PDB file of C-alpha atoms in Angstrom:
ATOM      1  CA  UNK A   4     125.265  51.727 103.763  1.00 72.00           C
ATOM      2  CA  UNK A   5     126.101  53.819 106.844  1.00 77.00           C
ATOM      3  CA  UNK A   6     125.531  57.516 107.377  1.00 82.00           C
ATOM      4  CA  UNK A   7     128.933  58.530 106.862  1.00 74.00           C
ATOM      5  CA  UNK A   8     129.152  57.009 103.424  1.00 76.00           C
ATOM      6  CA  UNK A   9     125.750  58.234 102.479  1.00 84.00           C
ATOM      7  CA  UNK A  10     126.566  61.814 103.357  1.00 83.00           C
ATOM      8  CA  UNK A  11     129.917  61.619 101.564  1.00 77.00           C
ATOM      9  CA  UNK A  12     128.098  60.317  98.377  1.00 83.00           C
ATOM     10  CA  UNK A  13     125.590  62.961  98.610  1.00 87.00           C
ATOM     11  CA  UNK A  14     128.382  65.605  98.990  1.00 80.00           C
ATOM     12  CA  UNK A  15     130.157  64.152  95.825  1.00 77.00           C
ATOM     13  CA  UNK A  16     126.865  64.380  93.891  1.00 85.00           C
ATOM     14  CA  UNK A  17     126.539  67.852  94.982  1.00 84.00           C
ATOM     15  CA  UNK A  18     130.056  68.805  93.777  1.00 77.00           C
ATOM     16  CA  UNK A  19     129.156  67.108  90.505  1.00 82.00           C
ATOM     17  CA  UNK A  20     125.510  68.386  89.791  1.00 88.00           C
ATOM     18  CA  UNK A  21     125.603  71.416  91.882  1.00 87.00           C
ATOM     19  CA  UNK A  22     122.157  70.697  93.208  1.00 91.00           C
ATOM     20  CA  UNK A  23     120.140  67.674  94.680  1.00 93.00           C
ATOM     21  CA  UNK A  24     116.621  66.955  95.374  1.00 94.00           C
ATOM     22  CA  UNK A  25     115.270  65.303  98.494  1.00 93.00           C
ATOM     23  CA  UNK A  26     112.862  63.143  96.934  1.00 93.00           C
ATOM     24  CA  UNK A  27     115.384  61.890  94.303  1.00 93.00           C
ATOM     25  CA  UNK A  28     117.971  61.083  97.086  1.00 93.00           C
ATOM     26  CA  UNK A  29     115.379  59.518  99.423  1.00 92.00           C
ATOM     27  CA  UNK A  30     114.671  56.894  96.584  1.00 93.00           C
ATOM     28  CA  UNK A  31     118.205  56.224  95.727  1.00 92.00           C
ATOM     29  CA  UNK A  32     119.221  55.496  99.248  1.00 92.00           C
ATOM     30  CA  UNK A  33     115.676  53.968 100.311  1.00 92.00           C
ATOM     31  CA  UNK A  34     115.676  56.253 103.422  1.00 93.00           C
ATOM     32  CA  UNK A  35     113.065  58.536 104.666  1.00 94.00           C
ATOM     33  CA  UNK A  36     112.748  62.217 103.548  1.00 92.00           C
ATOM     34  CA  UNK A  37     113.566  63.207 106.996  1.00 93.00           C
ATOM     35  CA  UNK A  38     116.734  61.504 107.020  1.00 93.00           C
ATOM     36  CA  UNK A  39     117.823  63.076 103.784  1.00 92.00           C
ATOM     37  CA  UNK A  40     116.821  66.463 105.075  1.00 91.00           C
ATOM     38  CA  UNK A  41     119.183  65.856 108.301  1.00 90.00           C
ATOM     39  CA  UNK A  42     121.991  64.873 105.852  1.00 89.00           C
ATOM     40  CA  UNK A  43     121.438  68.228 103.955  1.00 90.00           C
ATOM     41  CA  UNK A  44     121.233  70.056 107.251  1.00 88.00           C
ATOM     42  CA  UNK A  45     124.676  68.676 108.169  1.00 83.00           C
ATOM     43  CA  UNK A  46     126.177  70.045 104.830  1.00 84.00           C
ATOM     44  CA  UNK A  47     124.507  73.312 105.259  1.00 82.00           C
ATOM     45  CA  UNK A  48     125.812  73.766 108.796  1.00 77.00           C
ATOM     46  CA  UNK A  49     129.190  73.278 107.491  1.00 71.00           C
ATOM     47  CA  UNK A  50     128.795  75.879 104.871  1.00 72.00           C
ATOM     48  CA  UNK A  51     129.048  73.388 101.957  1.00 78.00           C
ATOM     49  CA  UNK A  52     125.419  73.676 100.763  1.00 83.00           C
ATOM     50  CA  UNK A  53     122.326  75.834 100.840  1.00 87.00           C
ATOM     51  CA  UNK A  54     119.065  74.264 101.371  1.00 89.00           C
ATOM     52  CA  UNK A  55     116.140  75.203  99.232  1.00 85.00           C
ATOM     53  CA  UNK A  56     112.583  73.865  98.905  1.00 84.00           C
ATOM     54  CA  UNK A  57     112.872  70.102  98.188  1.00 91.00           C
ATOM     55  CA  UNK A  58     116.411  70.058  97.825  1.00 92.00           C
ATOM     56  CA  UNK A  59     119.899  71.877  98.108  1.00 91.00           C
ATOM     57  CA  UNK A  60     122.692  73.674  96.161  1.00 89.00           C
ATOM     58  CA  UNK A  61     126.390  73.524  96.375  1.00 84.00           C
ATOM     59  CA  UNK A  62     128.335  76.463  97.939  1.00 78.00           C
ATOM     60  CA  UNK A  63     131.214  76.785  95.921  1.00 66.00           C
ATOM     61  CA  UNK A  64     133.278  78.753  98.005  1.00 60.00           C
ATOM     62  CA  UNK A  65     137.080  78.563  98.464  1.00 52.00           C
ATOM     63  CA  UNK A  66     137.050  79.097 102.024  1.00 54.00           C
ATOM     64  CA  UNK A  67     135.041  76.255 103.229  1.00 59.00           C
ATOM     65  CA  UNK A  68     136.118  72.827 104.325  1.00 60.00           C
ATOM     66  CA  UNK A  69     134.163  69.669 104.746  1.00 62.00           C
ATOM     67  CA  UNK A  70     134.050  67.929 108.208  1.00 60.00           C
ATOM     68  CA  UNK A  71     136.245  65.163 108.938  1.00 58.00           C
ATOM     69  CA  UNK A  72     133.562  62.585 108.451  1.00 60.00           C
ATOM     70  CA  UNK A  73     132.973  63.786 104.971  1.00 60.00           C
ATOM     71  CA  UNK A  74     136.695  63.716 104.127  1.00 57.00           C
ATOM     72  CA  UNK A  75     137.117  60.384 105.634  1.00 56.00           C
ATOM     73  CA  UNK A  76     135.008  58.955 102.888  1.00 54.00           C
ATOM     74  CA  UNK A  77     136.924  60.344  99.943  1.00 55.00           C
ATOM     75  CA  UNK A  78     139.524  58.393  98.086  1.00 56.00           C
ATOM     76  CA  UNK A  79     140.003  55.925 100.922  1.00 72.00           C
ATOM     77  CA  UNK A  80     142.092  53.380  98.894  1.00 78.00           C
ATOM     78  CA  UNK A  81     144.346  56.119  97.532  1.00 85.00           C
ATOM     79  CA  UNK A  82     144.941  57.405 101.033  1.00 88.00           C
ATOM     80  CA  UNK A  83     145.905  54.151 102.233  1.00 89.00           C
ATOM     81  CA  UNK A  84     148.416  53.703  99.345  1.00 92.00           C
ATOM     82  CA  UNK A  85     149.971  57.082 100.352  1.00 94.00           C
ATOM     83  CA  UNK A  86     150.087  56.175 103.926  1.00 94.00           C
ATOM     84  CA  UNK A  87     151.841  52.887 103.158  1.00 94.00           C
ATOM     85  CA  UNK A  88     154.402  54.447 101.285  1.00 95.00           C
ATOM     86  CA  UNK A  89     154.953  57.244 103.812  1.00 96.00           C
ATOM     87  CA  UNK A  90     155.239  54.570 106.579  1.00 96.00           C
ATOM     88  CA  UNK A  91     158.539  53.405 104.955  1.00 95.00           C
ATOM     89  CA  UNK A  92     160.225  56.630 105.519  1.00 96.00           C
ATOM     90  CA  UNK A  93     159.691  56.525 109.287  1.00 97.00           C
ATOM     91  CA  UNK A  94     162.167  54.744 111.498  1.00 96.00           C
ATOM     92  CA  UNK A  95     162.740  54.097 115.173  1.00 95.00           C
ATOM     93  CA  UNK A  96     164.056  57.080 117.190  1.00 96.00           C
ATOM     94  CA  UNK A  97     162.597  59.348 114.565  1.00 98.00           C
ATOM     95  CA  UNK A  98     160.589  62.447 115.691  1.00 98.00           C
ATOM     96  CA  UNK A  99     157.787  63.127 113.566  1.00 98.00           C
ATOM     97  CA  UNK A 100     154.891  65.430 113.118  1.00 98.00           C
ATOM     98  CA  UNK A 101     151.372  64.284 112.148  1.00 97.00           C
ATOM     99  CA  UNK A 102     148.972  66.767 110.776  1.00 96.00           C
ATOM    100  CA  UNK A 103     145.172  66.663 111.163  1.00 91.00           C
ATOM    101  CA  UNK A 104     143.859  64.786 108.133  1.00 87.00           C
ATOM    102  CA  UNK A 105     142.394  61.593 106.971  1.00 88.00           C
ATOM    103  CA  UNK A 106     145.711  60.454 105.376  1.00 92.00           C
ATOM    104  CA  UNK A 107     147.707  61.187 108.398  1.00 93.00           C
ATOM    105  CA  UNK A 108     145.154  59.179 110.491  1.00 93.00           C
ATOM    106  CA  UNK A 109     145.803  56.166 107.982  1.00 93.00           C
ATOM    107  CA  UNK A 110     149.502  56.655 108.449  1.00 96.00           C
ATOM    108  CA  UNK A 111     149.313  56.637 112.283  1.00 96.00           C
ATOM    109  CA  UNK A 112     147.600  53.280 112.118  1.00 94.00           C
ATOM    110  CA  UNK A 113     150.726  51.881 110.488  1.00 94.00           C
ATOM    111  CA  UNK A 114     153.476  53.507 112.605  1.00 96.00           C
ATOM    112  CA  UNK A 115     152.171  53.848 116.226  1.00 95.00           C
ATOM    113  CA  UNK A 116     153.922  50.570 116.950  1.00 95.00           C
ATOM    114  CA  UNK A 117     157.372  52.039 116.322  1.00 96.00           C
ATOM    115  CA  UNK A 118     159.711  53.460 118.903  1.00 96.00           C
ATOM    116  CA  UNK A 119     159.351  57.015 117.574  1.00 98.00           C
ATOM    117  CA  UNK A 120     158.183  60.367 118.993  1.00 98.00           C
ATOM    118  CA  UNK A 121     154.914  61.729 117.352  1.00 98.00           C
ATOM    119  CA  UNK A 122     154.092  65.489 117.842  1.00 98.00           C
ATOM    120  CA  UNK A 123     150.480  66.155 116.767  1.00 97.00           C
ATOM    121  CA  UNK A 124     147.606  68.710 117.082  1.00 96.00           C
ATOM    122  CA  UNK A 125     145.174  65.959 115.784  1.00 95.00           C
ATOM    123  CA  UNK A 126     143.183  64.853 118.735  1.00 92.00           C
ATOM    124  CA  UNK A 127     141.271  62.135 116.671  1.00 90.00           C
ATOM    125  CA  UNK A 128     144.520  60.067 116.739  1.00 92.00           C
ATOM    126  CA  UNK A 129     144.116  59.383 120.531  1.00 92.00           C
ATOM    127  CA  UNK A 130     141.127  57.035 119.505  1.00 90.00           C
ATOM    128  CA  UNK A 131     143.509  54.735 117.873  1.00 91.00           C
ATOM    129  CA  UNK A 132     145.955  54.390 120.588  1.00 93.00           C
ATOM    130  CA  UNK A 133     146.020  50.889 122.039  1.00 91.00           C
ATOM    131  CA  UNK A 134     148.202  48.365 124.055  1.00 90.00           C
ATOM    132  CA  UNK A 135     150.577  47.769 121.059  1.00 89.00           C
ATOM    133  CA  UNK A 136     151.236  51.465 120.758  1.00 93.00           C
ATOM    134  CA  UNK A 137     155.148  52.206 121.519  1.00 96.00           C
ATOM    135  CA  UNK A 138     155.392  55.636 120.156  1.00 96.00           C
ATOM    136  CA  UNK A 139     155.681  58.534 122.576  1.00 97.00           C
ATOM    137  CA  UNK A 140     152.721  60.733 121.549  1.00 97.00           C
ATOM    138  CA  UNK A 141     153.077  64.622 122.290  1.00 97.00           C
ATOM    139  CA  UNK A 142     149.690  66.448 121.932  1.00 97.00           C
ATOM    140  CA  UNK A 143     149.913  70.236 121.162  1.00 97.00           C
ATOM    141  CA  UNK A 144     147.690  72.618 123.178  1.00 96.00           C
ATOM    142  CA  UNK A 145     145.306  74.904 121.641  1.00 96.00           C
ATOM    143  CA  UNK A 146     141.574  75.747 120.819  1.00 95.00           C
ATOM    144  CA  UNK A 147     139.675  72.740 119.414  1.00 92.00           C
ATOM    145  CA  UNK A 148     138.434  73.064 115.859  1.00 87.00           C
ATOM    146  CA  UNK A 149     135.410  70.539 115.407  1.00 83.00           C
ATOM    147  CA  UNK A 150     136.027  70.782 111.610  1.00 80.00           C
ATOM    148  CA  UNK A 151     139.599  69.445 111.580  1.00 85.00           C
ATOM    149  CA  UNK A 152     139.368  67.750 115.032  1.00 87.00           C
ATOM    150  CA  UNK A 153     142.447  69.451 115.928  1.00 93.00           C
ATOM    151  CA  UNK A 154     143.936  72.179 118.247  1.00 95.00           C
ATOM    152  CA  UNK A 155     144.310  75.420 116.059  1.00 94.00           C
ATOM    153  CA  UNK A 156     145.320  78.693 117.607  1.00 95.00           C
ATOM    154  CA  UNK A 157     148.238  80.928 118.672  1.00 96.00           C
ATOM    155  CA  UNK A 158     149.085  78.534 121.679  1.00 97.00           C
ATOM    156  CA  UNK A 159     149.455  75.771 118.960  1.00 97.00           C
ATOM    157  CA  UNK A 160     151.837  77.838 117.079  1.00 97.00           C
ATOM    158  CA  UNK A 161     153.903  79.009 120.097  1.00 97.00           C
ATOM    159  CA  UNK A 162     154.106  75.243 121.028  1.00 97.00           C
ATOM    160  CA  UNK A 163     155.718  74.067 118.003  1.00 96.00           C
ATOM    161  CA  UNK A 164     158.130  76.948 117.810  1.00 95.00           C
ATOM    162  CA  UNK A 165     159.820  75.238 120.758  1.00 95.00           C
ATOM    163  CA  UNK A 166     160.652  72.064 119.030  1.00 95.00           C
ATOM    164  CA  UNK A 167     162.911  70.621 116.339  1.00 96.00           C
ATOM    165  CA  UNK A 168     161.266  67.715 114.431  1.00 98.00           C
ATOM    166  CA  UNK A 169     162.929  65.277 112.117  1.00 98.00           C
ATOM    167  CA  UNK A 170     160.056  64.719 109.528  1.00 98.00           C
ATOM    168  CA  UNK A 171     156.644  66.659 109.190  1.00 98.00           C
ATOM    169  CA  UNK A 172     153.986  65.116 107.458  1.00 98.00           C
ATOM    170  CA  UNK A 173     151.422  67.620 106.266  1.00 97.00           C
ATOM    171  CA  UNK A 174     147.934  67.146 104.900  1.00 93.00           C
ATOM    172  CA  UNK A 175     146.325  69.818 102.435  1.00 93.00           C
ATOM    173  CA  UNK A 176     143.108  70.318 100.258  1.00 88.00           C
ATOM    174  CA  UNK A 177     144.691  72.073  97.391  1.00 91.00           C
ATOM    175  CA  UNK A 178     147.845  71.634  95.199  1.00 95.00           C
ATOM    176  CA  UNK A 179     148.483  73.887  92.168  1.00 95.00           C
ATOM    177  CA  UNK A 180     152.099  73.733  90.607  1.00 95.00           C
ATOM    178  CA  UNK A 181     152.142  77.537  90.194  1.00 95.00           C
ATOM    179  CA  UNK A 182     150.287  78.593  93.187  1.00 96.00           C
ATOM    180  CA  UNK A 183     151.515  76.115  95.694  1.00 96.00           C
ATOM    181  CA  UNK A 184     149.727  74.150  98.448  1.00 96.00           C
ATOM    182  CA  UNK A 185     146.708  75.476 100.276  1.00 94.00           C
ATOM    183  CA  UNK A 186     143.854  75.155 102.540  1.00 90.00           C
ATOM    184  CA  UNK A 187     140.637  77.048 103.303  1.00 85.00           C
ATOM    185  CA  UNK A 188     141.430  77.729 106.988  1.00 86.00           C
ATOM    186  CA  UNK A 189     143.987  80.500 107.720  1.00 91.00           C
ATOM    187  CA  UNK A 190     144.238  79.318 111.450  1.00 92.00           C
ATOM    188  CA  UNK A 191     145.245  75.922 110.186  1.00 93.00           C
ATOM    189  CA  UNK A 192     147.579  77.301 107.714  1.00 95.00           C
ATOM    190  CA  UNK A 193     149.537  79.312 110.272  1.00 96.00           C
ATOM    191  CA  UNK A 194     149.882  76.201 112.414  1.00 96.00           C
ATOM    192  CA  UNK A 195     151.236  74.393 109.402  1.00 97.00           C
ATOM    193  CA  UNK A 196     153.643  77.075 108.440  1.00 97.00           C
ATOM    194  CA  UNK A 197     155.003  76.972 112.136  1.00 97.00           C
ATOM    195  CA  UNK A 198     155.421  73.247 111.901  1.00 97.00           C
ATOM    196  CA  UNK A 199     157.311  73.614 108.565  1.00 97.00           C
ATOM    197  CA  UNK A 200     159.670  76.098 109.941  1.00 97.00           C
ATOM    198  CA  UNK A 201     160.441  73.672 112.949  1.00 96.00           C
ATOM    199  CA  UNK A 202     161.060  70.659 110.793  1.00 97.00           C
ATOM    200  CA  UNK A 203     164.075  69.098 108.917  1.00 98.00           C
ATOM    201  CA  UNK A 204     162.214  67.090 106.314  1.00 98.00           C
ATOM    202  CA  UNK A 205     158.846  68.458 105.027  1.00 98.00           C
ATOM    203  CA  UNK A 206     156.476  65.839 103.338  1.00 98.00           C
ATOM    204  CA  UNK A 207     153.183  66.663 101.893  1.00 97.00           C
ATOM    205  CA  UNK A 208     150.483  63.818 101.601  1.00 96.00           C
ATOM    206  CA  UNK A 209     147.739  64.418  99.104  1.00 92.00           C
ATOM    207  CA  UNK A 210     145.767  62.150  96.886  1.00 90.00           C
ATOM    208  CA  UNK A 211     145.083  62.903  93.179  1.00 90.00           C
ATOM    209  CA  UNK A 212     141.800  64.811  93.882  1.00 85.00           C
ATOM    210  CA  UNK A 213     143.634  67.716  95.616  1.00 89.00           C
ATOM    211  CA  UNK A 214     145.666  68.689  92.507  1.00 94.00           C
ATOM    212  CA  UNK A 215     144.763  71.623  90.246  1.00 92.00           C
ATOM    213  CA  UNK A 216     142.993  73.297  93.258  1.00 88.00           C
ATOM    214  CA  UNK A 217     143.479  76.418  95.082  1.00 88.00           C
ATOM    215  CA  UNK A 218     142.247  77.481  98.563  1.00 87.00           C
ATOM    216  CA  UNK A 219     142.180  80.953 100.402  1.00 88.00           C
ATOM    217  CA  UNK A 220     145.147  80.213 102.725  1.00 92.00           C
ATOM    218  CA  UNK A 221     148.381  79.315 100.993  1.00 95.00           C
ATOM    219  CA  UNK A 222     150.796  77.082 103.101  1.00 96.00           C
ATOM    220  CA  UNK A 223     153.960  76.850 100.928  1.00 97.00           C
ATOM    221  CA  UNK A 224     155.199  76.571  97.440  1.00 97.00           C
ATOM    222  CA  UNK A 225     155.598  73.215  95.805  1.00 96.00           C
ATOM    223  CA  UNK A 226     159.518  73.066  96.119  1.00 96.00           C
ATOM    224  CA  UNK A 227     159.276  74.078  99.845  1.00 97.00           C
ATOM    225  CA  UNK A 228     158.564  70.458 100.223  1.00 98.00           C
ATOM    226  CA  UNK A 229     161.171  67.563 100.023  1.00 97.00           C
ATOM    227  CA  UNK A 230     158.632  65.220  98.955  1.00 97.00           C
ATOM    228  CA  UNK A 231     155.003  65.444  97.840  1.00 97.00           C
ATOM    229  CA  UNK A 232     153.626  61.813  98.148  1.00 96.00           C
ATOM    230  CA  UNK A 233     150.396  61.091  96.073  1.00 94.00           C
ATOM    231  CA  UNK A 234     148.658  58.073  94.424  1.00 92.00           C
ATOM    232  CA  UNK A 235     148.777  56.336  91.138  1.00 90.00           C
ATOM    233  CA  UNK A 236     145.617  58.036  89.799  1.00 89.00           C
ATOM    234  CA  UNK A 237     147.510  61.351  89.431  1.00 90.00           C
ATOM    235  CA  UNK A 238     147.300  62.618  85.850  1.00 90.00           C
ATOM    236  CA  UNK A 239     150.507  61.972  83.839  1.00 87.00           C
ATOM    237  CA  UNK A 240     150.858  65.677  82.879  1.00 88.00           C
ATOM    238  CA  UNK A 241     151.054  66.908  86.388  1.00 91.00           C
ATOM    239  CA  UNK A 242     154.791  66.404  87.507  1.00 86.00           C
ATOM    240  CA  UNK A 243     157.482  68.057  89.533  1.00 90.00           C
ATOM    241  CA  UNK A 244     160.687  66.602  90.710  1.00 91.00           C
ATOM    242  CA  UNK A 245     159.516  66.013  94.333  1.00 93.00           C
ATOM    243  CA  UNK A 246     156.096  64.466  93.408  1.00 94.00           C
ATOM    244  CA  UNK A 247     156.324  60.779  94.096  1.00 93.00           C
ATOM    245  CA  UNK A 248     153.547  58.357  93.528  1.00 88.00           C
ATOM    246  CA  UNK A 249     153.069  55.909  96.357  1.00 75.00           C
ATOM    247  CA  UNK A 250     152.944  52.355  95.062  1.00 62.00           C
ATOM    248  CA  UNK A 251     154.091  50.143  97.929  1.00 49.00           C
ATOM    249  CA  UNK A 252     151.712  47.528  99.415  1.00 46.00           C
ATOM    250  CA  UNK A 253     151.285  46.435 102.952  1.00 48.00           C
ATOM    251  CA  UNK A 254     152.626  43.104 101.918  1.00 45.00           C
ATOM    252  CA  UNK A 255     155.871  44.818 100.506  1.00 47.00           C
ATOM    253  CA  UNK A 256     156.236  46.813 103.755  1.00 47.00           C
ATOM    254  CA  UNK A 257     156.023  43.907 106.134  1.00 46.00           C
ATOM    255  CA  UNK A 258     158.467  41.778 104.020  1.00 42.00           C
TER     256      UNK A 258
END
């Protein structure tokens, strides 16, 4: 097991049990106490946990967001399912926006060979550009945020106000049918709002773990989106006319 997967599992255990012990984790993962302490240091530095003697406790704040490397390990198969479905909505000559998020990264991997224009402030996308990339990629300026690995500042907002985009694909951390869609970061929320205002079709991508959650910074209401794409694990009692469960396979897409 690599470091990223271990830290994701420790974070998931923290969310479930509210507390973890260094000795116990070291035995479970067959690593040294120092290795576990470094894992807990990382979670504490992000504001997700508070270290205590011999362990750590969860910080249950609505204003904290896990770093990209933690989010990348969550619901991976569900995110791929969503990305595969979303890729069927994108056609040559489209101009699209790809948000900062792990599901958007999965989507990029499936569409960068198309003759489209991609607007994004998500710098991690550039790591996946290769010689097969046919998309024109336009990177937004702004101050780099290490948690989201994206540009998030006033200059980012001003940049998107100058463009019209066919389809915006937005990532969020919380969806509540009454409250709407939300994230912990106000700076990220303001950028997303500017993008939605500049876009024709507004598409939210969120796996089932994001539902019934609220965060400090609201982006929009549920019905502000043309489509909310999720996975088949979403509870049946959560429904709205624009919520769609992605159930398209890679094989079906290529057929």
